[in-house]
């Protein structure tokens, strides 16, 4: 029996949607396990993951990347600072801007549970040709942009 939502997606799109959804679920599960291990909340771990992947971010950038309100990201950064997981640094060129970075002494401790996953991911990536990897990156960037546009449209219509 065909579900109404599926009638708008061809089989390949459904497969991509299932795989990206599955990947997102695995990443959230990993964040949950890591949060429990460190006695943190999942949002704190997701923030640490984002900072690890992206590097220094402003509070606004971090909040946007985690889909948090400004009040929520302010509280989040406060908790991260209280737990000494991050440091704040003023921008040298624009003193109004403050960068949030993983505390240098916490980076290795935080990343340790992810090392096996990183190694496995690296093996997968290296198993593809440079051209295939470039195609995959272009595809994921385009798929991400389409999703971001859809989210923004939804935000506007569902206020």
Coordinates of C-alpha atoms in Angstrom, one line a residue:
X1 CA 0.0 0.0 0.0
X2 CA 1.5 3.3 -1.1
X3 CA 1.6 6.0 1.6
X4 CA 0.7 9.6 0.5
X5 CA 4.1 11.0 1.4
X6 CA 5.9 8.3 -0.6
X7 CA 4.0 9.2 -3.8
X8 CA 6.0 12.4 -3.9
X9 CA 9.4 10.6 -3.8
X10 CA 10.9 8.2 -6.3
X11 CA 12.7 5.1 -5.1
X12 CA 16.2 6.6 -5.1
X13 CA 15.0 9.6 -3.2
X14 CA 13.4 7.3 -0.6
X15 CA 16.6 5.4 -0.3
X16 CA 18.6 8.6 0.3
X17 CA 16.0 9.8 2.8
X18 CA 16.1 6.6 4.7
X19 CA 19.9 6.4 4.8
X20 CA 20.3 10.1 5.9
X21 CA 17.6 9.6 8.5
X22 CA 19.3 6.4 9.7
X23 CA 22.7 8.2 9.8
X24 CA 21.1 11.0 11.8
X25 CA 19.6 8.5 14.2
X26 CA 23.0 6.8 14.7
X27 CA 24.7 10.1 15.4
X28 CA 22.0 11.1 17.9
X29 CA 22.4 7.7 19.6
X30 CA 26.2 8.2 19.8
X31 CA 25.6 11.6 21.4
X32 CA 23.2 10.1 23.9
X33 CA 25.7 7.4 24.9
X34 CA 28.5 9.9 25.1
X35 CA 26.3 12.3 27.2
X36 CA 25.5 9.5 29.7
X37 CA 29.2 8.5 29.9
X38 CA 30.3 12.1 30.7
X39 CA 27.3 13.1 32.8
X40 CA 26.2 15.7 30.3
X41 CA 23.1 16.5 28.3
X42 CA 22.7 15.4 24.7
X43 CA 22.7 19.1 23.6
X44 CA 26.1 19.7 25.3
X45 CA 27.6 16.7 23.5
X46 CA 26.1 17.8 20.1
X47 CA 27.6 21.2 20.7
X48 CA 31.0 19.7 21.4
X49 CA 30.7 17.5 18.3
X50 CA 29.8 20.6 16.2
X51 CA 32.8 22.6 17.6
X52 CA 35.1 19.6 17.0
X53 CA 33.9 19.4 13.3
X54 CA 33.7 23.1 12.6
X55 CA 36.3 24.7 14.9
X56 CA 35.7 28.0 16.7
X57 CA 32.1 29.3 16.4
X58 CA 30.2 32.3 17.7
X59 CA 27.3 31.5 20.0
X60 CA 24.9 32.5 17.2
X61 CA 26.6 30.2 14.7
X62 CA 26.5 27.3 17.3
X63 CA 22.9 28.0 18.0
X64 CA 22.0 28.0 14.4
X65 CA 23.9 24.7 13.7
X66 CA 22.0 23.1 16.6
X67 CA 18.6 24.7 15.9
X68 CA 18.5 26.5 19.2
X69 CA 17.0 29.8 20.2
X70 CA 19.3 32.6 21.4
X71 CA 18.2 32.0 25.0
X72 CA 18.9 28.3 24.7
X73 CA 22.3 28.7 23.2
X74 CA 23.2 31.3 25.9
X75 CA 22.3 28.7 28.6
X76 CA 24.1 26.0 26.7
X77 CA 27.3 28.0 26.5
X78 CA 27.0 28.8 30.2
X79 CA 26.8 25.0 31.0
X80 CA 29.8 24.2 28.7
X81 CA 31.8 27.0 30.4
X82 CA 30.8 25.8 33.9
X83 CA 32.0 22.3 33.0
X84 CA 35.2 23.7 31.6
X85 CA 34.5 22.1 28.2
X86 CA 34.9 25.2 26.1
X87 CA 36.7 28.6 26.3
X88 CA 35.6 32.0 25.0
X89 CA 38.0 34.2 23.1
X90 CA 37.4 37.7 21.9
X91 CA 38.0 38.2 18.2
X92 CA 41.2 40.2 17.6
X93 CA 39.7 42.2 14.7
X94 CA 36.1 42.7 16.1
X95 CA 36.1 42.9 19.9
X96 CA 32.3 42.5 19.9
X97 CA 32.6 39.0 18.5
X98 CA 33.4 36.1 20.9
X99 CA 34.6 32.7 19.7
X100 CA 33.7 29.5 21.5
X101 CA 36.3 26.7 21.2
X102 CA 36.7 23.3 22.8
X103 CA 39.0 23.7 25.8
X104 CA 42.4 22.3 24.6
X105 CA 42.7 20.0 27.6
X106 CA 39.3 18.5 26.9
X107 CA 39.6 17.8 23.1
X108 CA 41.4 14.4 23.4
X109 CA 39.1 13.2 26.2
X110 CA 36.0 14.2 24.3
X111 CA 37.0 12.7 21.0
X112 CA 38.2 9.3 22.4
X113 CA 34.8 7.5 22.2
X114 CA 34.6 8.6 18.5
X115 CA 38.0 7.3 17.3
X116 CA 36.7 3.9 16.1
X117 CA 33.9 5.6 14.2
X118 CA 36.4 8.1 12.7
X119 CA 38.7 5.3 11.6
X120 CA 35.8 3.4 10.1
X121 CA 34.6 6.4 8.3
X122 CA 38.1 7.2 7.0
X123 CA 38.4 3.6 5.6
X124 CA 35.0 4.0 3.8
X125 CA 36.0 7.4 2.4
X126 CA 39.4 6.1 1.2
X127 CA 37.7 3.2 -0.5
X128 CA 36.2 5.6 -3.1
X129 CA 38.1 7.4 -5.9
X130 CA 38.7 11.1 -5.6
X131 CA 36.1 11.7 -8.3
X132 CA 33.5 9.6 -6.5
X133 CA 34.2 11.5 -3.2
X134 CA 33.9 14.8 -5.0
X135 CA 30.6 13.7 -6.5
X136 CA 29.4 12.5 -3.1
X137 CA 30.3 15.8 -1.5
X138 CA 28.5 17.8 -4.3
X139 CA 25.4 15.6 -3.8
X140 CA 25.4 16.0 0.0
X141 CA 25.9 19.7 -0.3
X142 CA 23.0 20.1 -2.8
X143 CA 20.8 17.7 -0.7
X144 CA 21.7 19.7 2.5
X145 CA 20.8 23.0 0.7
X146 CA 17.5 21.7 -0.5
X147 CA 16.7 20.6 3.0
X148 CA 17.8 23.9 4.5
X149 CA 15.5 25.8 2.0
X150 CA 12.6 23.4 2.9
X151 CA 13.2 24.0 6.6
X152 CA 13.2 27.8 6.1
X153 CA 10.0 27.6 4.0
X154 CA 8.4 25.5 6.7
X155 CA 9.5 28.0 9.4
X156 CA 7.9 30.8 7.5
X157 CA 4.6 29.0 6.9
X158 CA 4.1 27.4 10.3
X159 CA 4.6 30.5 12.5

